[in-house]
Short mmCIF file of C-alpha atoms in Angstrom, two decimals:
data_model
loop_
_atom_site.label_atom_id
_atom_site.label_comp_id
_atom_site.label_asym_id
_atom_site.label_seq_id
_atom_site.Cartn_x
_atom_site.Cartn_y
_atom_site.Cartn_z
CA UNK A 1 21.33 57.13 88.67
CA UNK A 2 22.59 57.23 85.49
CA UNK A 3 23.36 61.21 83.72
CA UNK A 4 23.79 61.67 80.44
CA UNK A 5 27.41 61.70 78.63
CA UNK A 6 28.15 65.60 78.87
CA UNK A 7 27.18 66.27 82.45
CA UNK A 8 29.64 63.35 83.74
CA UNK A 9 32.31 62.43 81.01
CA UNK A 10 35.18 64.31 80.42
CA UNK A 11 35.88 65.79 76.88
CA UNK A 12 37.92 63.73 75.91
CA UNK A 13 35.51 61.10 75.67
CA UNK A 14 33.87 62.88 73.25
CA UNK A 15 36.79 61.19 70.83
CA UNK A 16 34.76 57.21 70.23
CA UNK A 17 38.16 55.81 70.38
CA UNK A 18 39.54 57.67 73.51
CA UNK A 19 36.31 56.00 75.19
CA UNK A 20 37.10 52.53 73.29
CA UNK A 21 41.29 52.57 74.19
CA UNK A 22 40.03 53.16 78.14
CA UNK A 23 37.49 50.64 78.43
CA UNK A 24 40.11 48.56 77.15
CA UNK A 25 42.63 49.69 79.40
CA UNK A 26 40.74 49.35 82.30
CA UNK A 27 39.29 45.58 81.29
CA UNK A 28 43.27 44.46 80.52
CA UNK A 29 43.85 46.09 84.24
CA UNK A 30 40.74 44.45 85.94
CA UNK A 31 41.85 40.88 84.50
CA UNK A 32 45.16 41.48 85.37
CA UNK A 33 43.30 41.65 89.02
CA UNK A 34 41.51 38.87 88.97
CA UNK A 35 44.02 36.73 87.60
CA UNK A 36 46.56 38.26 90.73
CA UNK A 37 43.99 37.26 92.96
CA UNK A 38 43.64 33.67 91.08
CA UNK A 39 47.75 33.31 91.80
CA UNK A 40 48.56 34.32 94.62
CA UNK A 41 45.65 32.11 96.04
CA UNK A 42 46.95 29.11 94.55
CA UNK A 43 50.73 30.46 95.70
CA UNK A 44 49.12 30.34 98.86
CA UNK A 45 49.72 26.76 99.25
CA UNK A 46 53.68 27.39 98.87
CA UNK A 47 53.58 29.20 102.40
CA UNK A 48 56.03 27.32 104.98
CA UNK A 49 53.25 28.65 107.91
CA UNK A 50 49.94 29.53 108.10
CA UNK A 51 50.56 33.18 108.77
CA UNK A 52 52.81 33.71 105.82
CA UNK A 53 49.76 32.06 103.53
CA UNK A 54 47.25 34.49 105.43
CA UNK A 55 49.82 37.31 104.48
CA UNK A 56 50.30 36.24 100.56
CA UNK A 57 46.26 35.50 100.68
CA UNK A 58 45.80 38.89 102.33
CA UNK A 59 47.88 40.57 99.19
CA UNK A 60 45.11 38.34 96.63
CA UNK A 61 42.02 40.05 98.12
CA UNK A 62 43.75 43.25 98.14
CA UNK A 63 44.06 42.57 94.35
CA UNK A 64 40.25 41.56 94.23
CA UNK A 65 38.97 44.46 95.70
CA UNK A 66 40.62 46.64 93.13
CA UNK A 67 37.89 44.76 90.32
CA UNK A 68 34.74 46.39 91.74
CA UNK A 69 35.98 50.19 90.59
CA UNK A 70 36.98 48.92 87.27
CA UNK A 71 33.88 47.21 86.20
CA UNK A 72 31.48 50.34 87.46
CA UNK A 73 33.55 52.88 85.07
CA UNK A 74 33.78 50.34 82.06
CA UNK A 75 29.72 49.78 82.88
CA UNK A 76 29.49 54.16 82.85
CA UNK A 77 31.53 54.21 79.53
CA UNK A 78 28.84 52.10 78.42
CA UNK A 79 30.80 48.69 78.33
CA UNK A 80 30.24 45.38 79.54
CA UNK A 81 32.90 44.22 81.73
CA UNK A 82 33.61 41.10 80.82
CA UNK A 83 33.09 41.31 77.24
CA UNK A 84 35.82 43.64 77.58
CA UNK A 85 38.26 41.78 79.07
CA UNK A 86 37.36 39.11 76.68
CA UNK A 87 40.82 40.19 74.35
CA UNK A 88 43.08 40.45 77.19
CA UNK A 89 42.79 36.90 78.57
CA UNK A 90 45.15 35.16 76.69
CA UNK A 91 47.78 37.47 76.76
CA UNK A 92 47.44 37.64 80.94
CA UNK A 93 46.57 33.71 80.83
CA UNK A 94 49.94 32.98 79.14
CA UNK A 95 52.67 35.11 81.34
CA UNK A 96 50.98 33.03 84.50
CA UNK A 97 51.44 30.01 82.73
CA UNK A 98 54.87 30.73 81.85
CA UNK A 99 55.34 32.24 85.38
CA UNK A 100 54.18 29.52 87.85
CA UNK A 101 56.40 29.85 90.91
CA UNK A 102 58.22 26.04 91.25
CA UNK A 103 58.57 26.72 95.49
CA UNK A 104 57.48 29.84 97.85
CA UNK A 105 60.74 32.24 97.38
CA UNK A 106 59.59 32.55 93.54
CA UNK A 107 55.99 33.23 94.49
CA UNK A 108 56.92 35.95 96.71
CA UNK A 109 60.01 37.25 94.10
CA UNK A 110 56.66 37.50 91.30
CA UNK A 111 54.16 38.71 93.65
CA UNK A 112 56.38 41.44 94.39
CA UNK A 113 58.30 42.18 91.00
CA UNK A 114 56.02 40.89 88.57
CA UNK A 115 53.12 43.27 89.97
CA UNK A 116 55.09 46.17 90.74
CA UNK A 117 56.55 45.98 86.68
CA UNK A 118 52.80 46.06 85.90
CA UNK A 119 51.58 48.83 88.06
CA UNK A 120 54.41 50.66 87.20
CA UNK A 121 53.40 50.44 83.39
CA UNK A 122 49.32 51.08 84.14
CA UNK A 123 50.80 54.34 86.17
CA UNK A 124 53.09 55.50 83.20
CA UNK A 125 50.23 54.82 80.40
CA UNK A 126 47.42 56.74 83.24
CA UNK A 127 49.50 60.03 82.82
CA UNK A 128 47.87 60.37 79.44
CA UNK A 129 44.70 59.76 80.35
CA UNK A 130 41.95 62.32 81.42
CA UNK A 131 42.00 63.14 85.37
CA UNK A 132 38.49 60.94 86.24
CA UNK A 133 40.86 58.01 84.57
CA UNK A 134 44.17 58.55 85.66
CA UNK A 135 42.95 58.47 89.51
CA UNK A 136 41.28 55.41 88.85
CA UNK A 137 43.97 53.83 87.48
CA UNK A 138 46.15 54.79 90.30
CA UNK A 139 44.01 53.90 93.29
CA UNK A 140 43.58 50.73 90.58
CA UNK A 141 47.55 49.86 91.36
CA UNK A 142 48.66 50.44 94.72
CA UNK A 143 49.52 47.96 96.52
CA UNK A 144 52.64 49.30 98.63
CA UNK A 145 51.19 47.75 101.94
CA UNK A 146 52.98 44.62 100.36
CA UNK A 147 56.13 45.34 100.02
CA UNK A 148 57.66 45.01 103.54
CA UNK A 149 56.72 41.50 103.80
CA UNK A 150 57.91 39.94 100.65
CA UNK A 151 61.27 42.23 101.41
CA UNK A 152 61.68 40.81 104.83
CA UNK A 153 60.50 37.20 103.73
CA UNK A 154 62.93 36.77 100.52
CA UNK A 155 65.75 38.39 102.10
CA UNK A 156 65.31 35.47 105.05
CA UNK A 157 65.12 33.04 102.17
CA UNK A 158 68.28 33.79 100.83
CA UNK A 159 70.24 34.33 103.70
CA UNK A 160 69.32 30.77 104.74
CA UNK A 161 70.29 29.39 101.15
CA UNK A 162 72.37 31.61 99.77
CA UNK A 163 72.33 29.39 96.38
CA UNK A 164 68.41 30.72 96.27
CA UNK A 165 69.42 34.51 94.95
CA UNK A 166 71.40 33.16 92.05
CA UNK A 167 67.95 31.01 91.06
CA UNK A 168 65.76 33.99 92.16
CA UNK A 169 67.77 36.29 89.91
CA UNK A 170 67.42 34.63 86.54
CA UNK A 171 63.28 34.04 87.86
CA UNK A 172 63.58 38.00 88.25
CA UNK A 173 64.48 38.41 84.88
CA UNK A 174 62.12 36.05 83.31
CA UNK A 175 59.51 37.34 85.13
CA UNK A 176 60.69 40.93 83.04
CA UNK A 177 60.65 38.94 79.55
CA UNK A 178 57.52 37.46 79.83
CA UNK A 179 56.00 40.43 80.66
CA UNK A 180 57.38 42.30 77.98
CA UNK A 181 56.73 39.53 75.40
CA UNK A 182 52.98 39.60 76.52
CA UNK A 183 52.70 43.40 76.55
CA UNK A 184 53.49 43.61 72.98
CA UNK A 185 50.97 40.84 72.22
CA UNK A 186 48.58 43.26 73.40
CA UNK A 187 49.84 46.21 71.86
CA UNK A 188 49.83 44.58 68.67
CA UNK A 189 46.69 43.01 68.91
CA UNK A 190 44.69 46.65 70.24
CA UNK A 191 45.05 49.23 68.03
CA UNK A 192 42.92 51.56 70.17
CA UNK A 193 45.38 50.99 72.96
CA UNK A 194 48.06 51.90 71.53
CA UNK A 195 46.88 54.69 69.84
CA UNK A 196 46.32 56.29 73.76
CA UNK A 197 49.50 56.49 73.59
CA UNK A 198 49.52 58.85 70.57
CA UNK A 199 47.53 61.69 72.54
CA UNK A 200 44.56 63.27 71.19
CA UNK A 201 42.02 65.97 71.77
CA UNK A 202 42.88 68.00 75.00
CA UNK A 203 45.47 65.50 75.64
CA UNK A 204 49.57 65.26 75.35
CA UNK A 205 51.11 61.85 73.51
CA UNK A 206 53.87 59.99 73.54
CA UNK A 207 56.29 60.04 70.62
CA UNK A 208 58.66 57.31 70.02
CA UNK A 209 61.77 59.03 72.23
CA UNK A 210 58.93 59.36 75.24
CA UNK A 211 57.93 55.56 74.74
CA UNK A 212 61.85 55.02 75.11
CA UNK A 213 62.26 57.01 78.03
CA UNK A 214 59.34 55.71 79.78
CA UNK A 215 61.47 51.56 79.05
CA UNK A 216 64.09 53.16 80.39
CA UNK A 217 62.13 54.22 83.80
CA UNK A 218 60.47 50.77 83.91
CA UNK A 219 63.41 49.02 83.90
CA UNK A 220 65.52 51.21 86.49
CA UNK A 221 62.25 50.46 88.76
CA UNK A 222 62.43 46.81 88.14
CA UNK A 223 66.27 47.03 88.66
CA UNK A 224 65.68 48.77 92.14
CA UNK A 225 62.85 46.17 92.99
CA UNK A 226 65.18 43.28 92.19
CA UNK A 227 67.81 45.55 94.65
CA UNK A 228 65.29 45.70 97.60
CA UNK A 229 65.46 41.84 97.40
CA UNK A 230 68.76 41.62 97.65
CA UNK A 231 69.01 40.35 94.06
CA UNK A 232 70.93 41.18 90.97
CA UNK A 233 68.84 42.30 88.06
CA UNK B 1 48.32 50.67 123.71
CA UNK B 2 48.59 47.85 125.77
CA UNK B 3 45.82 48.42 128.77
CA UNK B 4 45.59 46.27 132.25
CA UNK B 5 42.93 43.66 132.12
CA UNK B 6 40.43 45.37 134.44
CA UNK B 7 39.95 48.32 132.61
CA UNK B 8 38.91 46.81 129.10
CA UNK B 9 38.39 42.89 129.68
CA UNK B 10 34.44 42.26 130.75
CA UNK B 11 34.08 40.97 134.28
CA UNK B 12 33.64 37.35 132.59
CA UNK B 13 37.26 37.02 131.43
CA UNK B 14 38.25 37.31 135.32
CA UNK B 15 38.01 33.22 134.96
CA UNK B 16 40.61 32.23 132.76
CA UNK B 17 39.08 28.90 132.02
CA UNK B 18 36.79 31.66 129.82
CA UNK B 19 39.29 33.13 128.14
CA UNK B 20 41.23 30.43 126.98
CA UNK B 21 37.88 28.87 125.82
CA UNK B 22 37.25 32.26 124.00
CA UNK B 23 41.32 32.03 122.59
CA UNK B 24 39.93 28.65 121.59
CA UNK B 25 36.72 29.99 119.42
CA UNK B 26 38.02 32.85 118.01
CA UNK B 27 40.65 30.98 116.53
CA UNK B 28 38.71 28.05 115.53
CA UNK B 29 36.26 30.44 113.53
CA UNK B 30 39.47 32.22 112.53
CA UNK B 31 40.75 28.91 110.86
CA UNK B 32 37.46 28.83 109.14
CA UNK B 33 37.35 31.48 107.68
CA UNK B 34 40.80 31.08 106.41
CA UNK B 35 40.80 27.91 104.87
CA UNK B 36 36.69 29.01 103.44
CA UNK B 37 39.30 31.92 101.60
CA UNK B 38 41.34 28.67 100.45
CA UNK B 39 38.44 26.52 99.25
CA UNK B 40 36.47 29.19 97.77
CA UNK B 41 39.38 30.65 95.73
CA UNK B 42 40.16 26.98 94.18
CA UNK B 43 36.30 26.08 93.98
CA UNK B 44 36.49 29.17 91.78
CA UNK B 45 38.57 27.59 89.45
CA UNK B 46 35.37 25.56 88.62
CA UNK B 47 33.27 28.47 87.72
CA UNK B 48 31.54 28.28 83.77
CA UNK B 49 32.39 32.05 83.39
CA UNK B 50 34.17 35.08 84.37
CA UNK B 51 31.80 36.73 85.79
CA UNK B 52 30.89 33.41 88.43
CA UNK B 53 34.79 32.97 88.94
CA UNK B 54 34.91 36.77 90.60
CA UNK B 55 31.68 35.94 92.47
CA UNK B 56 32.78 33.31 94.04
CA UNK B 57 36.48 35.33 94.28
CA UNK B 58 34.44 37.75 96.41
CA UNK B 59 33.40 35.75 98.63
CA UNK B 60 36.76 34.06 99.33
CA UNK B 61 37.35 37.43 99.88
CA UNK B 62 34.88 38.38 102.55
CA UNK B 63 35.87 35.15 104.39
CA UNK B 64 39.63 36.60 104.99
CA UNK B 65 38.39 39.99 105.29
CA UNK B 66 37.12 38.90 108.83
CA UNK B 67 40.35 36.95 110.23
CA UNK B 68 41.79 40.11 110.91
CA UNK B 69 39.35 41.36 114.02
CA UNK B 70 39.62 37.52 115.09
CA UNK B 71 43.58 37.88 115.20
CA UNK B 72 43.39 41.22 116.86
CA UNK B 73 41.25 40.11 119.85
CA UNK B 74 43.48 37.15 120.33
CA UNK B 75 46.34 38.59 120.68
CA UNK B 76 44.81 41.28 123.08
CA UNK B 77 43.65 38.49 125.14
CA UNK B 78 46.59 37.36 125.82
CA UNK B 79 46.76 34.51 122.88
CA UNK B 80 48.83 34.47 119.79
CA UNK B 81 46.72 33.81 117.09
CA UNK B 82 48.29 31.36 114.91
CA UNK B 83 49.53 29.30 117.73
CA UNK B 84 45.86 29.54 118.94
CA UNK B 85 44.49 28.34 115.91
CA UNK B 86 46.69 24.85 115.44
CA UNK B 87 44.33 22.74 117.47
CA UNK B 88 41.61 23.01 115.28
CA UNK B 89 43.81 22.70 112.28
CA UNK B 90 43.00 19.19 111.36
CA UNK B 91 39.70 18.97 111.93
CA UNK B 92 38.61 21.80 109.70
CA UNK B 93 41.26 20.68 106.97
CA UNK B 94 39.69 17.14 107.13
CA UNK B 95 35.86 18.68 107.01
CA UNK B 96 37.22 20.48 103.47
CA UNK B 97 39.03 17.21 101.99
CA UNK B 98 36.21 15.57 102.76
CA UNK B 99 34.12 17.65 101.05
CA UNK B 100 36.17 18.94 97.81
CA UNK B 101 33.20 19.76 95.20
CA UNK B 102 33.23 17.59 92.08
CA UNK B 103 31.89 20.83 90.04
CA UNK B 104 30.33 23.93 90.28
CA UNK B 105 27.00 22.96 91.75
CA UNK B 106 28.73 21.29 94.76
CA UNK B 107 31.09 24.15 95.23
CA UNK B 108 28.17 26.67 95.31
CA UNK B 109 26.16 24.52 97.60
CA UNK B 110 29.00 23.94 99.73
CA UNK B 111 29.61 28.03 99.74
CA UNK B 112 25.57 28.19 100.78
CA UNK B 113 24.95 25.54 102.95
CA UNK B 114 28.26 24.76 104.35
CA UNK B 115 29.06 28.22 105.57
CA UNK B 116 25.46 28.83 106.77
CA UNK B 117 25.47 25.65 108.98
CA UNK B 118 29.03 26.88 110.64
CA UNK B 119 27.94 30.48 110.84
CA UNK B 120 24.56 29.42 112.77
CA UNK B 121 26.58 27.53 114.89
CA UNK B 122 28.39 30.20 115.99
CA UNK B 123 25.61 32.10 116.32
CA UNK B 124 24.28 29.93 118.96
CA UNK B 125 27.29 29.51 120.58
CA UNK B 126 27.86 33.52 120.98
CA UNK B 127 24.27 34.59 122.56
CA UNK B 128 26.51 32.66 125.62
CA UNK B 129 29.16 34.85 125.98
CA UNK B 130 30.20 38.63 127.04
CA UNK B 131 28.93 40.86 124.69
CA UNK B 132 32.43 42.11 123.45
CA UNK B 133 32.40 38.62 122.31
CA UNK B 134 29.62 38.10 120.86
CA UNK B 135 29.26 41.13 119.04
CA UNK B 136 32.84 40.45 117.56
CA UNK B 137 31.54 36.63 116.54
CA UNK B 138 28.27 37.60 115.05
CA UNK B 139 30.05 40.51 112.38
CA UNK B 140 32.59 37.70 111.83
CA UNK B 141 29.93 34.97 110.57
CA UNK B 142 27.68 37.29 108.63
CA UNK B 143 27.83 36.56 105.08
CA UNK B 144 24.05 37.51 104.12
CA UNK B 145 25.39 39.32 100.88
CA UNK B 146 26.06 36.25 98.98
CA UNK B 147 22.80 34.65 99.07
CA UNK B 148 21.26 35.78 96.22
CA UNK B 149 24.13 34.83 93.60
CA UNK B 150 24.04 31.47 94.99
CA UNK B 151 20.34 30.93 95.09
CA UNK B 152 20.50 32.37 91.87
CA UNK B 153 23.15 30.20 90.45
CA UNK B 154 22.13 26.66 91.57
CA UNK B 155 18.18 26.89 90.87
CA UNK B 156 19.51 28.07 87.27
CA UNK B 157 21.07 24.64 87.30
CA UNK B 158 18.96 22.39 88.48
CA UNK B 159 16.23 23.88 86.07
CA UNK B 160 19.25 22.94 83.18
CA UNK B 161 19.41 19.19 84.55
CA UNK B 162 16.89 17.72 86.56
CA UNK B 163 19.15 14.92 88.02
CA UNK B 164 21.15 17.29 89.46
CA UNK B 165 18.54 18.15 92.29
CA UNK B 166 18.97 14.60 93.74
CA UNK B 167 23.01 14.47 93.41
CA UNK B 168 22.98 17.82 95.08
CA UNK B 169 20.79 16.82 97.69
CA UNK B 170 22.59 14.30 98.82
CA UNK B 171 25.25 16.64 98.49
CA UNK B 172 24.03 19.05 101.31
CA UNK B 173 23.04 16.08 103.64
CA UNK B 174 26.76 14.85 103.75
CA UNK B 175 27.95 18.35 104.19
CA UNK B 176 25.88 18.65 107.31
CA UNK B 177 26.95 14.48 108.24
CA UNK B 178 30.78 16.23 107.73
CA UNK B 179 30.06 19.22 109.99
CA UNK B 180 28.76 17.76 112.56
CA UNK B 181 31.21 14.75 112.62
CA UNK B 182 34.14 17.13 112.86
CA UNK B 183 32.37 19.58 115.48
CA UNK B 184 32.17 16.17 117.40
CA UNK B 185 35.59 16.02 117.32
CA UNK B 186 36.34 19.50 117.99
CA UNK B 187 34.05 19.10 121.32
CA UNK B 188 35.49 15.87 122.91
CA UNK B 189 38.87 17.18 122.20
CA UNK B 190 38.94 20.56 123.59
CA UNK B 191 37.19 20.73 126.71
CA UNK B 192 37.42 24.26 127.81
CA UNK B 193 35.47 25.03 125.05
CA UNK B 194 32.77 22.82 125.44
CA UNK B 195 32.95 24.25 129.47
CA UNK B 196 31.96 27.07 127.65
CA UNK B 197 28.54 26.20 127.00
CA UNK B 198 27.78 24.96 130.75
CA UNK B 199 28.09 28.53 131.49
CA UNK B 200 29.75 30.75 134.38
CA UNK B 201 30.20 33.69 136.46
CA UNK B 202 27.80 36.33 135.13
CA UNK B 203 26.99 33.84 132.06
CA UNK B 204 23.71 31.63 131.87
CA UNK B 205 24.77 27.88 130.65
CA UNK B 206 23.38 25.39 128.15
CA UNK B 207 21.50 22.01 129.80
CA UNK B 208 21.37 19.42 127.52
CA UNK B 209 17.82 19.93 126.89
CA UNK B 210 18.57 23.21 125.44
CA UNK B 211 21.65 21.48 123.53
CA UNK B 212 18.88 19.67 122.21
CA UNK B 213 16.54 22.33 121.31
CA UNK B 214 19.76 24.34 119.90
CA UNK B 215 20.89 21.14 117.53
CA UNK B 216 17.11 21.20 116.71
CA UNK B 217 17.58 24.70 115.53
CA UNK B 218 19.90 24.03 113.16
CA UNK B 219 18.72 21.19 111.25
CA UNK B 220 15.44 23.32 110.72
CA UNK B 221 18.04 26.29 109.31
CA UNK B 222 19.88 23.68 107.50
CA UNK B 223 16.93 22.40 105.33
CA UNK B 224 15.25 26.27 105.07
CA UNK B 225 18.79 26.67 103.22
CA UNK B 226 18.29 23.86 101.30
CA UNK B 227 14.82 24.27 100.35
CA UNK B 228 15.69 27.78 99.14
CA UNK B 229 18.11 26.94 96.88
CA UNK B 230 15.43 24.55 95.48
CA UNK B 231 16.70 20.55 97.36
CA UNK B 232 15.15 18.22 99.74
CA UNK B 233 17.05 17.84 102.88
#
């Protein structure tokens, strides 16, 4: 049933580029989805048994069912879905290609650090977004039923080859470089994004110490991740 | 809560001949399903857009969505799932290698036809068994949601190439020559669940003439399947 813009969108949407910078946000989330779901099916076929490749399988359909959401509020906003995630592919395309896992302890090490860098961002950037938004974008990136497995699993890894958390380290921190290196490929390339960032009507921004501050809180997160792992970051 | 047999087991599982032949199906639609999750997510990979990739993503999805029930009831009867499922391991992984789609077509027909032939199977199979059972194999085969994208999908391209309908129908008549030669297998090698079908305590049985009439049933579902999606069978 659709309603017309005032009885269902927040004011801030009134702003043309607040509505723009979200559809966008939401499209660079919902291929970030399907492109988790694309990997860790294929990093899958790394599992030693069957029941750890149900388990890493289990974590891609998690990721899939995340999509759904995304493209109904991009459709509301008066997007098209796909067209919107159009700009974000490369960017997303390139940090798997520079992150394919060589063996089963670095699938797990990105599954579990590599998605928990990016949800942490999505949840820092959603606290400047309008409430409808920001809970979207939240339900959008939890995925802590995860965690315990690839804990248990990597710290078995290494305990067995205790050369492994020296390798899994430096893939830790690669994992953190290429993200970075494609997050400002976006930001560069989106003005409207970024500009979210800035604030706006009936919304607080981010000046340049916040944006600091909020690095700063990303990478004590991806420091304790790497910690949980038993790894040095 | 682990509960005694009598109280929550139907009067059927009493012969253990029928539960270990109900271990044996569960798990061997379990499998299924599992490696359907595999071979949908990499027949994805063939899709011409986006928006076909994260259909056919979906229903990778929806195939692993099921295992879980499947696991659960094993393990409450007594079996451990993954264990449970090895048997059948081969024969369903050679059924997929021998059918890997060349492109999209194949891969969609494969999704259509492929799972429909298995699913009616199983079908069959469960109007024999204690309705626990049965009700627990029927939700676990029922994939009538993606129908229409695939219909959709593969009369779109046979209208785009006209050769195609001949390739794909001899496409769908070695999926079915595949199913059934690996079902074969399945049959002569596990015998408790072939006992299955003959019947027991509180359980009407299959004679062959209704083995027969069932095999009959599903060569007429097989070609309604193909016909809708627009082939000869």
């Amino acid at each position: 049933m659709p309603a017309s813009p005032p009885d269902d969108v927040p004011v801030a949407f009134a702003d043309p580029a607040y509505r723009e910078a979200v559809i966008d946000l939401l499209a660079v989330i919902a291929y970030g989805e399907i492109t988790a779901f694309e990997r860790l099916a294929e990093d899958a076929k790394l599992a030693p048994t069957l029941e750890d490749k149900v388990a890493l399988a289990a974590m891609a359909t998690a990721e899939l069912d995340k999509v759904g959401p995304l493209r109904d509020r991009i459709t509301e906003l008066g997007g098209e879905p796909f067209a919107a995630m159009a700009p974000f592919r490369s960017a997303v395309d390139l940090f798997h290609a520079h992150t394919a896992p060589a063996d089963w302890p670095e699938g797990l090490v990105k599954a579990y650090v590599g998605d928990g860098l990016a949800n942490d961002f999505y949840r820092e950037i959603a606290a400047y977004l309008d409430p409808d938004t920001r809970d979207l974008v939240v339900s959008s990136v939890d995925t802590a039923g995860n965690a315990a497995f690839v804990v248990e699993k990597v710290r078995e890894a290494i305990a067995a080859d205790h050369r492994l958390g020296g390798r899994l380290a430096l893939w830790g921190r690669r994992l953190m470089g290429e993200a970075l290196t494609q997050a400002q490929r976006v930001a560069a390339e989106r003005d409207a994004l970024t500009a979210l960032l800035a604030g706006g009507v009936d919304r607080p921004g981010l000046d340049l110490a916040a944006i600091g501050r909020m690095f700063t809180r990303l990478t004590e997160r991806h420091a304790e991740r790497m910690a949980e792992l038993g790894l040095d970051s």
